[in-house]
Tab-separated table of C-alpha atoms and ligand atoms in Angstrom:
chain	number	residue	atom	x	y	z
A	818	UNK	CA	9.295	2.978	72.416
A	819	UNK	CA	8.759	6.612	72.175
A	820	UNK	CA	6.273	8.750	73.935
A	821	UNK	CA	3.318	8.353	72.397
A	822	UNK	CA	3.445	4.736	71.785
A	823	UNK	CA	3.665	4.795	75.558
A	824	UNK	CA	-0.150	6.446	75.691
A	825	UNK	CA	-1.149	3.368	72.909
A	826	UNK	CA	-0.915	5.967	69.849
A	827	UNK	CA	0.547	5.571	67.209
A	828	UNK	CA	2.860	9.035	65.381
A	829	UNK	CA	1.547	10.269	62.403
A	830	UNK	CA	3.695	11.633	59.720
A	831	UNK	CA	2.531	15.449	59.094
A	832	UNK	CA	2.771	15.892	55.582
A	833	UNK	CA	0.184	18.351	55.858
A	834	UNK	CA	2.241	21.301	57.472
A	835	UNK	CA	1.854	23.694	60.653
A	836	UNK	CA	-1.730	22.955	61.100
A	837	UNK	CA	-2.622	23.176	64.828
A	838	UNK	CA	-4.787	19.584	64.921
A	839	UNK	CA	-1.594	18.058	63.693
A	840	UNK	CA	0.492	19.124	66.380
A	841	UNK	CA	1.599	22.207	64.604
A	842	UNK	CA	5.548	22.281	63.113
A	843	UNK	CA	8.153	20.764	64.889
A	844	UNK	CA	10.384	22.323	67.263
A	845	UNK	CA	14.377	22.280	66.803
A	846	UNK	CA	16.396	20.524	68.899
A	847	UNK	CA	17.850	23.711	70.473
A	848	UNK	CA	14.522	24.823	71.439
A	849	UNK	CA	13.586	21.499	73.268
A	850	UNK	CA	16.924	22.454	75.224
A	851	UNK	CA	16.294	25.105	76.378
A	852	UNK	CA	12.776	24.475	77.400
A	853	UNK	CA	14.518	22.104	79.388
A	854	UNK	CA	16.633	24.412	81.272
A	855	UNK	CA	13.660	26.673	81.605
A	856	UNK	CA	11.335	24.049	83.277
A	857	UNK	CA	13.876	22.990	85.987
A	858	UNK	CA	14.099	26.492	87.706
A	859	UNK	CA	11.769	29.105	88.838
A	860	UNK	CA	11.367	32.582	87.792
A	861	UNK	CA	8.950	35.604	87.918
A	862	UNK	CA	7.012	35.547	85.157
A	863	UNK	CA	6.741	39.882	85.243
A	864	UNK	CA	9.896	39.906	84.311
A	865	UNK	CA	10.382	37.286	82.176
A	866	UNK	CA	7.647	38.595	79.945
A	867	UNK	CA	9.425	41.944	80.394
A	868	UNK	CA	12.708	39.802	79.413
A	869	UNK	CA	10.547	38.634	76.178
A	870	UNK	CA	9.294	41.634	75.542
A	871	UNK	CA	12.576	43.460	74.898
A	872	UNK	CA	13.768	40.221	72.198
A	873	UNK	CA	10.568	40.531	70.395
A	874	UNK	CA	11.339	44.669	70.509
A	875	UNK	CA	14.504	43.877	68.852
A	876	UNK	CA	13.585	41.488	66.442
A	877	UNK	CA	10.185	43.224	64.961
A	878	UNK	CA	11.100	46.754	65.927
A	879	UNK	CA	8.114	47.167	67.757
A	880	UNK	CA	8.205	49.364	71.411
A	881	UNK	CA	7.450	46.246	73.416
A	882	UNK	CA	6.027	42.569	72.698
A	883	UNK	CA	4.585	39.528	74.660
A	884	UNK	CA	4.568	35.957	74.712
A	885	UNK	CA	0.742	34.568	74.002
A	886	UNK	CA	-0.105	31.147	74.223
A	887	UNK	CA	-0.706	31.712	70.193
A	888	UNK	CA	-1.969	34.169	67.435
A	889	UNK	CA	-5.562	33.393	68.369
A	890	UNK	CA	-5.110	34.666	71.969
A	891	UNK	CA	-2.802	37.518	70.709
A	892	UNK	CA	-5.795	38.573	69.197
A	893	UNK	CA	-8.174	38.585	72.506
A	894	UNK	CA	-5.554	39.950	74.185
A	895	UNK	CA	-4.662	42.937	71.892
A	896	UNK	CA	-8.815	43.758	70.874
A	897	UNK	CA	-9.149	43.911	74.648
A	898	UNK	CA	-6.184	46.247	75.191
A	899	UNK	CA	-7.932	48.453	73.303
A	900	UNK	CA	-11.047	48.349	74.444
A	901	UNK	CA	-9.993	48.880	78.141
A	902	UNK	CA	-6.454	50.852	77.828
A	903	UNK	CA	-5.539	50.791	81.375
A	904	UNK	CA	-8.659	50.938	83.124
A	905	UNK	CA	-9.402	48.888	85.405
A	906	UNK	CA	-12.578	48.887	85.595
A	907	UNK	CA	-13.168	47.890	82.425
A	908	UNK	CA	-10.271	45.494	82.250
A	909	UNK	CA	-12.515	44.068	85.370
A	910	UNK	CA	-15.735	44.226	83.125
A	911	UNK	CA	-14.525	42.446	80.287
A	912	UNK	CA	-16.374	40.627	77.843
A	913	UNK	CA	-18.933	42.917	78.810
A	914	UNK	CA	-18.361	46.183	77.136
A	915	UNK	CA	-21.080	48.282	78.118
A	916	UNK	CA	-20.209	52.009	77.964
A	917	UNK	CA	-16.657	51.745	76.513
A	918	UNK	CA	-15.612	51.170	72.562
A	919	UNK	CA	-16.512	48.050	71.763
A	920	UNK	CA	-16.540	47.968	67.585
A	921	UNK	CA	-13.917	46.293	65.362
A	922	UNK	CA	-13.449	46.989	61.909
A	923	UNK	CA	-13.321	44.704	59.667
A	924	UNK	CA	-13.306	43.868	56.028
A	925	UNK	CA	-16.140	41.721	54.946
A	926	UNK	CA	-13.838	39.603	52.548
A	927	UNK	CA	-11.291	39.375	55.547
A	928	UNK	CA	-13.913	37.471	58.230
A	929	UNK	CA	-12.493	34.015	58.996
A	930	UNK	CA	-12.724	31.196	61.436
A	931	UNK	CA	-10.209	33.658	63.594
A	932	UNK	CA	-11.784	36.489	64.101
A	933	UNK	CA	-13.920	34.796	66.741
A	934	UNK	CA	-10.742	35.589	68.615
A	935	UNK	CA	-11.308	39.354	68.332
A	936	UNK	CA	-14.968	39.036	69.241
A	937	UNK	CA	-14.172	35.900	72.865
A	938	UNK	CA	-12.779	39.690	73.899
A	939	UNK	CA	-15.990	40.935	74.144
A	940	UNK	CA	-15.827	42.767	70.792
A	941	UNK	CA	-18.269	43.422	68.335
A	942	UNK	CA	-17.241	43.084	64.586
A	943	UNK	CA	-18.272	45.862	62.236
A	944	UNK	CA	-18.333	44.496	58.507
A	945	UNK	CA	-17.644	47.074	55.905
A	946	UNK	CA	-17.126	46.396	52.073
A	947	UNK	CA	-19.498	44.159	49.522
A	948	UNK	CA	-18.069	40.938	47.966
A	949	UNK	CA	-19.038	42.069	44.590
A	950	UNK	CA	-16.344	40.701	42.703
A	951	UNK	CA	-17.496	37.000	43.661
A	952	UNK	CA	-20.696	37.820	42.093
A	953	UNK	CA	-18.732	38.354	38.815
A	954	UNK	CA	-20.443	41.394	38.034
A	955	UNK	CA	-18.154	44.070	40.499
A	956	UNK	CA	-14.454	44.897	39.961
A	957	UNK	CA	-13.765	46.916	43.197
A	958	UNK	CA	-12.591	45.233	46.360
A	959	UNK	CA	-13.326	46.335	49.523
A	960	UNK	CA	-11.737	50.036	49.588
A	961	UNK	CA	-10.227	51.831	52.124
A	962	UNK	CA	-12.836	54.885	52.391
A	963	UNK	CA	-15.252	52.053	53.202
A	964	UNK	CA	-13.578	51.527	56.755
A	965	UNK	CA	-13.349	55.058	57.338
A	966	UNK	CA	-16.698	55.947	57.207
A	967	UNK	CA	-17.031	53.299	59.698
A	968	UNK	CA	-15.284	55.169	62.492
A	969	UNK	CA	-17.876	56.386	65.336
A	970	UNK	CA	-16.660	57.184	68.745
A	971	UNK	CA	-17.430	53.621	69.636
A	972	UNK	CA	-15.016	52.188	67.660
A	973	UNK	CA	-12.092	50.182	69.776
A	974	UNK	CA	-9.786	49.010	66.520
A	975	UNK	CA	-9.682	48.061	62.858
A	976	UNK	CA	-8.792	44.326	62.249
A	977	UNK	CA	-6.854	43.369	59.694
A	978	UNK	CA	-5.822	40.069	58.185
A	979	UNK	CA	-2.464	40.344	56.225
A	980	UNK	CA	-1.894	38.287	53.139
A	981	UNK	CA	0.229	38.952	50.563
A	982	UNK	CA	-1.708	40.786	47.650
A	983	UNK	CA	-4.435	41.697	50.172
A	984	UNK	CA	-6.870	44.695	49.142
A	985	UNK	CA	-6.871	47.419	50.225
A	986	UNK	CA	-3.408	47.613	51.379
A	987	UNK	CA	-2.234	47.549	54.984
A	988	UNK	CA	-0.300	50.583	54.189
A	989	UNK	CA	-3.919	52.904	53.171
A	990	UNK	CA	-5.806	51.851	56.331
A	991	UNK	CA	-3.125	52.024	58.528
A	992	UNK	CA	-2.569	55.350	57.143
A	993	UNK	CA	-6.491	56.416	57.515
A	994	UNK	CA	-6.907	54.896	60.707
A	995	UNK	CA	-3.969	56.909	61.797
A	996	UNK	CA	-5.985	60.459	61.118
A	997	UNK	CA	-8.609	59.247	63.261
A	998	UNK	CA	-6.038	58.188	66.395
A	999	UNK	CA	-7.915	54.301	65.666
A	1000	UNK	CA	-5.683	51.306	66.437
A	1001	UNK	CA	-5.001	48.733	63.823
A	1002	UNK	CA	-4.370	45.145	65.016
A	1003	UNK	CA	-2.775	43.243	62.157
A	1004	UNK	CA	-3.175	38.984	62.075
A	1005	UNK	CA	0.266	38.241	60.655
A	1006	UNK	CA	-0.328	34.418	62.401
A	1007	UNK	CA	0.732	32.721	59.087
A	1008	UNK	CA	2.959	35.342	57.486
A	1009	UNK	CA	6.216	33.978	58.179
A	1010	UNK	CA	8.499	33.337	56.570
A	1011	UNK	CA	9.582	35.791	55.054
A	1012	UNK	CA	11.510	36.388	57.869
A	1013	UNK	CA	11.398	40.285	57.048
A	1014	UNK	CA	7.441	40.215	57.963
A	1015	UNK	CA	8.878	40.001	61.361
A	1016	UNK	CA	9.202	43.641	60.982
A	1017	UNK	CA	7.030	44.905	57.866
A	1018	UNK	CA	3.668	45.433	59.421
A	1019	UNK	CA	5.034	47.365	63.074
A	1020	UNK	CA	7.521	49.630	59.830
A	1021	UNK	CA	4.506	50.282	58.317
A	1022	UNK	CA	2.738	51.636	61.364
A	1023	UNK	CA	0.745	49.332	62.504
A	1024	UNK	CA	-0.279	49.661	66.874
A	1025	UNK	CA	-0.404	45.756	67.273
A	1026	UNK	CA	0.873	42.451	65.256
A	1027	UNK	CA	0.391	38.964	66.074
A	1028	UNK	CA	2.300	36.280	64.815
A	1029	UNK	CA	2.278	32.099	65.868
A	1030	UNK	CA	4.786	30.625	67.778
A	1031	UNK	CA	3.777	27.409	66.787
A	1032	UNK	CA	3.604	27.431	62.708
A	1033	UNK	CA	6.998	28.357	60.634
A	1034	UNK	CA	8.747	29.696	63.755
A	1035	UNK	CA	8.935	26.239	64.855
A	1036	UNK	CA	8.371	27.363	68.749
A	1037	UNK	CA	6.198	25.793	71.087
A	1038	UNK	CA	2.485	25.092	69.714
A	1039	UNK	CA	0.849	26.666	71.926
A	1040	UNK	CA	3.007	30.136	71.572
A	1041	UNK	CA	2.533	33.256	69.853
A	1042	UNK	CA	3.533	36.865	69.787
A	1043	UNK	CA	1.975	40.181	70.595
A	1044	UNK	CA	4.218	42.886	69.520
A	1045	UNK	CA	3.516	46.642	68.778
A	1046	UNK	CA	2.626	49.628	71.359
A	1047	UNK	CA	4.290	49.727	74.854
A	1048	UNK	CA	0.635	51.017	75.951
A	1049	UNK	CA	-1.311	48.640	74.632
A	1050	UNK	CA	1.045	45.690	75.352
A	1051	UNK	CA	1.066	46.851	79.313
A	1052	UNK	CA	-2.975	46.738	79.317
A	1053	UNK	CA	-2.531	43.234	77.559
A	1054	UNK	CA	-0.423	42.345	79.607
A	1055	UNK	CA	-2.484	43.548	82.915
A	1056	UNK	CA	-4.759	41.398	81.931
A	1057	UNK	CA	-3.239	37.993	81.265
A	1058	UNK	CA	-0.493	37.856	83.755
A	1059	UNK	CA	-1.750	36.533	87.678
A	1060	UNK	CA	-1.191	39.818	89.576
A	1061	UNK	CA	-2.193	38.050	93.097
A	1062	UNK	CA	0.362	40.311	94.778
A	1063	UNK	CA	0.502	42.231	97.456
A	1064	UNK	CA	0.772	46.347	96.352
A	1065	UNK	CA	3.074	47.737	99.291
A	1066	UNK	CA	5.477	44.651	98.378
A	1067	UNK	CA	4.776	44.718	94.230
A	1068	UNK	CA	8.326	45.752	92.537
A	1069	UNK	CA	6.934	44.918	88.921
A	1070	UNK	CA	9.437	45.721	86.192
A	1071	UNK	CA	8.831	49.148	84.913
A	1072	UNK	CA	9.129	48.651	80.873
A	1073	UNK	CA	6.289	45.896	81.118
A	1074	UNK	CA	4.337	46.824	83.740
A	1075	UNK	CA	4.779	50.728	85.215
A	1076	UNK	CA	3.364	50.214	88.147
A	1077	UNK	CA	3.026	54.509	88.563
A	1078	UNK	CA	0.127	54.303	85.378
A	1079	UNK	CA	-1.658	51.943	87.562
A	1080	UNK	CA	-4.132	52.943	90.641
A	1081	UNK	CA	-3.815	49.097	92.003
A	1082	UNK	CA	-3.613	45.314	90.912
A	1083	UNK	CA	-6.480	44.016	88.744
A	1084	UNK	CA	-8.532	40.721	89.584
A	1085	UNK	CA	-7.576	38.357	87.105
A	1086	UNK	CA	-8.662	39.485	83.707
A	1087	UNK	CA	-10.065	37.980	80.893
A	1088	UNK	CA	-6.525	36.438	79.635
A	1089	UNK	CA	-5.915	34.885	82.532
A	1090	UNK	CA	-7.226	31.536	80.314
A	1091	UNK	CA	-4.358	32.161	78.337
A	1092	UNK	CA	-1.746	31.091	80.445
A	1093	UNK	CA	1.615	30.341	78.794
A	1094	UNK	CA	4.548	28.438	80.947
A	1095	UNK	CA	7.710	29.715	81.228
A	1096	UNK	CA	9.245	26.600	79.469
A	1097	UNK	CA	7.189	27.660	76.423
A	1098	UNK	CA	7.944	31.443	77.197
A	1099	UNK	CA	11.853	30.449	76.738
A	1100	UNK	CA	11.135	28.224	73.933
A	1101	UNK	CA	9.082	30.593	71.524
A	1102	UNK	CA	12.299	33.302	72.432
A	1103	UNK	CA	14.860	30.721	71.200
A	1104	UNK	CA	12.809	29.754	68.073
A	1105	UNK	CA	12.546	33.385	67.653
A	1106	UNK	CA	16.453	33.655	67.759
A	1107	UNK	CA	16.983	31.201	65.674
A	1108	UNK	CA	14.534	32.399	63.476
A	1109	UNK	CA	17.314	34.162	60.465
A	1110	UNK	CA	16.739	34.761	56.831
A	1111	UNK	CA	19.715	32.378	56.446
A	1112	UNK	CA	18.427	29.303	58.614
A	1113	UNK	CA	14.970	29.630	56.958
A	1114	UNK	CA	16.281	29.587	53.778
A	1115	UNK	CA	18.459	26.687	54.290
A	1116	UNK	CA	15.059	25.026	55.793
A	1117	UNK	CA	13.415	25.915	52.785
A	1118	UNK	CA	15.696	24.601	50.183
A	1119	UNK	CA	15.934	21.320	52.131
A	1120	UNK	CA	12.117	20.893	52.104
A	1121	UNK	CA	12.371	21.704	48.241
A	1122	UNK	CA	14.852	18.626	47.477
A	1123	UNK	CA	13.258	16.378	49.371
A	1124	UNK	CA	9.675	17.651	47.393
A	1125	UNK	CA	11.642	16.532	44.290
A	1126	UNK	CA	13.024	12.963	45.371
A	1127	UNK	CA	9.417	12.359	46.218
A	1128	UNK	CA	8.040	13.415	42.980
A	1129	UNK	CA	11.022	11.342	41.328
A	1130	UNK	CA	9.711	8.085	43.149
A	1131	UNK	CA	5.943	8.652	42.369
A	1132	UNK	CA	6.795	8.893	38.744
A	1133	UNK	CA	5.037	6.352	36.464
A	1134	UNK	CA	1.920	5.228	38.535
A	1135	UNK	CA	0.319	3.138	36.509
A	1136	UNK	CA	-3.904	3.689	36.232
A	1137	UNK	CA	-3.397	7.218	37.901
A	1138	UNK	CA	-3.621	10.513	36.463
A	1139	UNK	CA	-0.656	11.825	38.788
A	1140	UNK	CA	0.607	14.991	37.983
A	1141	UNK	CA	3.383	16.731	40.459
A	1142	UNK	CA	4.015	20.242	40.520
A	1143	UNK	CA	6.032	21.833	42.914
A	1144	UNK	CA	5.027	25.803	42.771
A	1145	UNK	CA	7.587	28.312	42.571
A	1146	UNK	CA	8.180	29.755	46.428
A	1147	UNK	CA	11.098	31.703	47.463
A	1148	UNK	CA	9.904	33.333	50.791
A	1149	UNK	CA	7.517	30.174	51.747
A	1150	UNK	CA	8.150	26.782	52.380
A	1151	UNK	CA	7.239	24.514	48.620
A	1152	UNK	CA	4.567	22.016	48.421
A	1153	UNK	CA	3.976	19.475	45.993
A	1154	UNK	CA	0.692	19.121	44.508
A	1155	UNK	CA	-0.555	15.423	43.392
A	1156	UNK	CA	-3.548	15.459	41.180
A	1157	UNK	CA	-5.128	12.634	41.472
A	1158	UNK	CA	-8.437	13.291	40.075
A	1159	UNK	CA	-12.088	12.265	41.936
A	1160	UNK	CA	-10.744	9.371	43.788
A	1161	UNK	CA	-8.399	12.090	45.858
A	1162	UNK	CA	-10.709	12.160	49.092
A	1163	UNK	CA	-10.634	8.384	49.050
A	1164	UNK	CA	-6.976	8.331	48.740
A	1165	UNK	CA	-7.040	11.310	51.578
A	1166	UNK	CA	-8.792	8.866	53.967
A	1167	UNK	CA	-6.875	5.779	53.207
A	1168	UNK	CA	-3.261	7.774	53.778
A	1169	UNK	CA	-4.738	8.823	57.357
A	1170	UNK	CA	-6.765	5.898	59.018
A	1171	UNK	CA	-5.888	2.487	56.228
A	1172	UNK	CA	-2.336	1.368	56.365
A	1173	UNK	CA	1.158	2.095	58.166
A	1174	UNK	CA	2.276	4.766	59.713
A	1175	UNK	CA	-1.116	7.085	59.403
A	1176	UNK	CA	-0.152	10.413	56.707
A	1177	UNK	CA	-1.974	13.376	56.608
A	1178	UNK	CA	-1.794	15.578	53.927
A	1179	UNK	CA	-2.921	19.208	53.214
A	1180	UNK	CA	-6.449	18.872	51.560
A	1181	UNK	CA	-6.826	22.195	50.719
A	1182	UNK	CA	-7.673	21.537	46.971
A	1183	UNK	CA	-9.239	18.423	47.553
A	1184	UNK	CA	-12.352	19.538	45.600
A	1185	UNK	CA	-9.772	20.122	42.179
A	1186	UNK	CA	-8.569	16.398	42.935
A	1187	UNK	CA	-5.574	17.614	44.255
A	1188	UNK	CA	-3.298	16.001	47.031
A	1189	UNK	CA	-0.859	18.598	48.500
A	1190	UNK	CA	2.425	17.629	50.017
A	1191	UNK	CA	4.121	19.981	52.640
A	1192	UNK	CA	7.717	18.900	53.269
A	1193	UNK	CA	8.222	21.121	56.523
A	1194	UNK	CA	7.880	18.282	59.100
A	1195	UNK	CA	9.410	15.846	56.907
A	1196	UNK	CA	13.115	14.507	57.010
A	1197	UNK	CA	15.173	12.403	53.941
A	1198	UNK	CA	14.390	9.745	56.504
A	1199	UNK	CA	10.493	9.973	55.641
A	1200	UNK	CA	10.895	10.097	52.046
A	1201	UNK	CA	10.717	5.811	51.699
A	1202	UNK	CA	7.833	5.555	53.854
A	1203	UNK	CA	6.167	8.352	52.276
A	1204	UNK	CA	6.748	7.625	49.049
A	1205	UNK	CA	5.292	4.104	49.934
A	1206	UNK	CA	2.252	4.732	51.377
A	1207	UNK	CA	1.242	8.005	48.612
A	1208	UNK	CA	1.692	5.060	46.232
A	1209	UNK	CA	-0.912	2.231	47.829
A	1210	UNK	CA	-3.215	5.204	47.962
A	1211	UNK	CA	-3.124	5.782	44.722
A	1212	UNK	CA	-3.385	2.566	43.138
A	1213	UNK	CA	-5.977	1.425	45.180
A	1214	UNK	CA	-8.441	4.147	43.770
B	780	LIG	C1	-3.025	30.036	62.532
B	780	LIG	C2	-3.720	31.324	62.493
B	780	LIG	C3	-4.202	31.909	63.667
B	780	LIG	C4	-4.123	31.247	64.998
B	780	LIG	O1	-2.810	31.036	65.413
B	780	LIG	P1	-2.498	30.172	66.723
B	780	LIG	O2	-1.061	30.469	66.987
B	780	LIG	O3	-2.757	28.749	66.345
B	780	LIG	O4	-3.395	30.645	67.794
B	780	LIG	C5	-4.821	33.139	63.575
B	780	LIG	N1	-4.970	33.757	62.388
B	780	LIG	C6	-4.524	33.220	61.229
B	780	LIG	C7	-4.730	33.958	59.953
B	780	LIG	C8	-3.892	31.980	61.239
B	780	LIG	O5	-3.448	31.445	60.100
């Protein structure tokens, strides 16, 4: 009996991918390790996020980095670092913002369900751009003059949401938002692999990048990182860590936390929800190091033969209009789309809750009829049981 049959539940197989109410992607068995080292002995967590700090340096290029407990409160964290810098006062006022730059840029066509991150920090978001071209009758996206006539002296940062093809590019507002000394904080959650993005946006000048720890870098769930300026990562960092000591005995470590910038310890700050152990501090470093172009690519290429067995042994459904395709992705990991037509939501809810073991797919073009297999939780060892239940799904409809 595993662990979960132990609570009465019974495992799901995630065909669906990293999503976070699926438990996110699975960790490697090194990283379990280690978290199990890590959780058997004590250590300061100043300087173990100092410790993480210089590994996330090294492997983005960025001054400095932290350990979040994900993307989401990388971007709290990093919208209030600049909103407060080091101030304590304000890192004490926090999510009230009155009297210190509170606006965030952002692209209208960018808002999403995460950018409710930037404003928990107290933030408010300033839209700029029009979504003409979903009206059909515009051709321009939103352009990059558009944010910088945006900038007032009560602007704290411009948000931006990388994807790839994303207009206008990261490169023009950085560059604008440079001239006017404004920070950008870049959402890279989802941008990985390719590994290289582990470096592109802090190359390309960007003050702040956050990244999951829980989603392709196979860390803990509940992980991210905060990389970018050593400034803005100490004021971050002020106010997520517990700082409950005692000044005249307070030796913090200096690259982190410089304890000369500060006039004394802060109250706990508004981060201090966003606690993250220091087993999951040690695992999100180890998925990090493990995190090579060569690994990944292995990962991926394993993920894209097991996509094709599985298309081989749903060839042939009779009564179905099954069609497999499995897009073309070097740098991301393949999926396998099943189009099943207008019975596909019944099929959806049959996989999960009808049947043995439970499988959850990604429904993201459920409304096209379409089914969409993501192999990266999946093993050979899946591929009966998979194959089997995708196919009483699909009959039945
Ligand atoms: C997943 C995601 C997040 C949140 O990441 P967590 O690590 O789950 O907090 C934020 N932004 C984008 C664009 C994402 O895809």
């Amino acid at each position: 009996m595993g662990v979960y049959e132990d609570l009465g539940l019974t495992p799901i197989i995630n065909a669906a991918g990293s999503n976070t109410r699926l438990g996110g992607a699975l960790m490697l068995p090194e990283v379990v390790e280690a978290m199990r080292g890590a959780a058997q002995v004590s250590v300061s967590m100043e300087e173990l996020q100092a410790a993480a700090s210089r590994i996330i340096a090294r492997a983005t290029g960025a001054d400095a980095g932290y350990v979040t407990s994900g993307a989401a409160a990388a971007l709290t964290l990093g919208t209030a670092a600049c909103m407060t810098g080091l101030d304590l006062k304000r890192i004490d006022r926090l999510p009230e913002t009155t009297g210190m730059p509170d606006e965030v840029i952002i692209a209208r066509d960018q808002r999403n369900g995460y950018d409710h991150a930037i404003r928990a920090a107290g933030a408010r978001l300033i839209e700029v751009g029009m979504n003409e071209v979903v009206s059909g009758a515009g051709v321009r996206p939103v352009e990059a003059w558009e944010y910088e006539v945006a900038i007032t002296e009560r602007t704290a940062a411009i948000a931006y949401f990388a994807r790839p093809g994303a207009r206008p590019s990261v490169d023009s507002v950085i560059n604008l938002a440079r001239s006017h000394r404004v920070p950008v904080i870049v959402d890279a959650a989802a941008q990985l692999p390719p590994v290289e993005n582990l470096r592109a946006y802090i190359a390309k000048g960007a003050d702040l990048v956050c990244f999951s720890g829980g989603k392709a870098l196979r860390g803990p769930q509940n992980t991210g990182i905060l990389c970018g300026r050593r400034d803005l990562i100490t004021a971050a960092a002020v106010q997520q860590l517990d700082l409950d000591a005692r000044w005249d005995c307070w030796e913090p470590p200096d690259t982190l936390l410089p304890k000369k910038d500060l006039p004394g310890l802060p109250r706990h700050g508004i981060g201090r929800g966003f606690k993250v152990s220091k087993e999951s501090i040690v695992g999100l470093l180890t998925a990090l190091q493990l995190f090579s172009p060569e690994r990944v690519s292995e990962d991926i290429a394993r993920c894209r033969q097991l996509l094709h067995r599985l298309a081989e042994r749903l060839a042939g459904i009779e009564g179905s209009e099954l069609t497999t395709t499995i897009p073309p992705a070097v740098d991301s990991y393949p999926r396998i789309q099943l189009k099943i037509g207008r019975s596909a939501a019944a099929a959806a809810k049959r996989l999960q809750y009808e049947g043995s073991p439970p499988v959850y797919v990604d429904l993201t073009d459920l409304d096209d009829g379409i089914l969409t297999v993501n192999a990266m939780n999946l093993t050979m060892g899946h591929l009966d049981t998979i194959a089997r239940r995708l196919r009483e799904a699909m009959t039945f409809s």
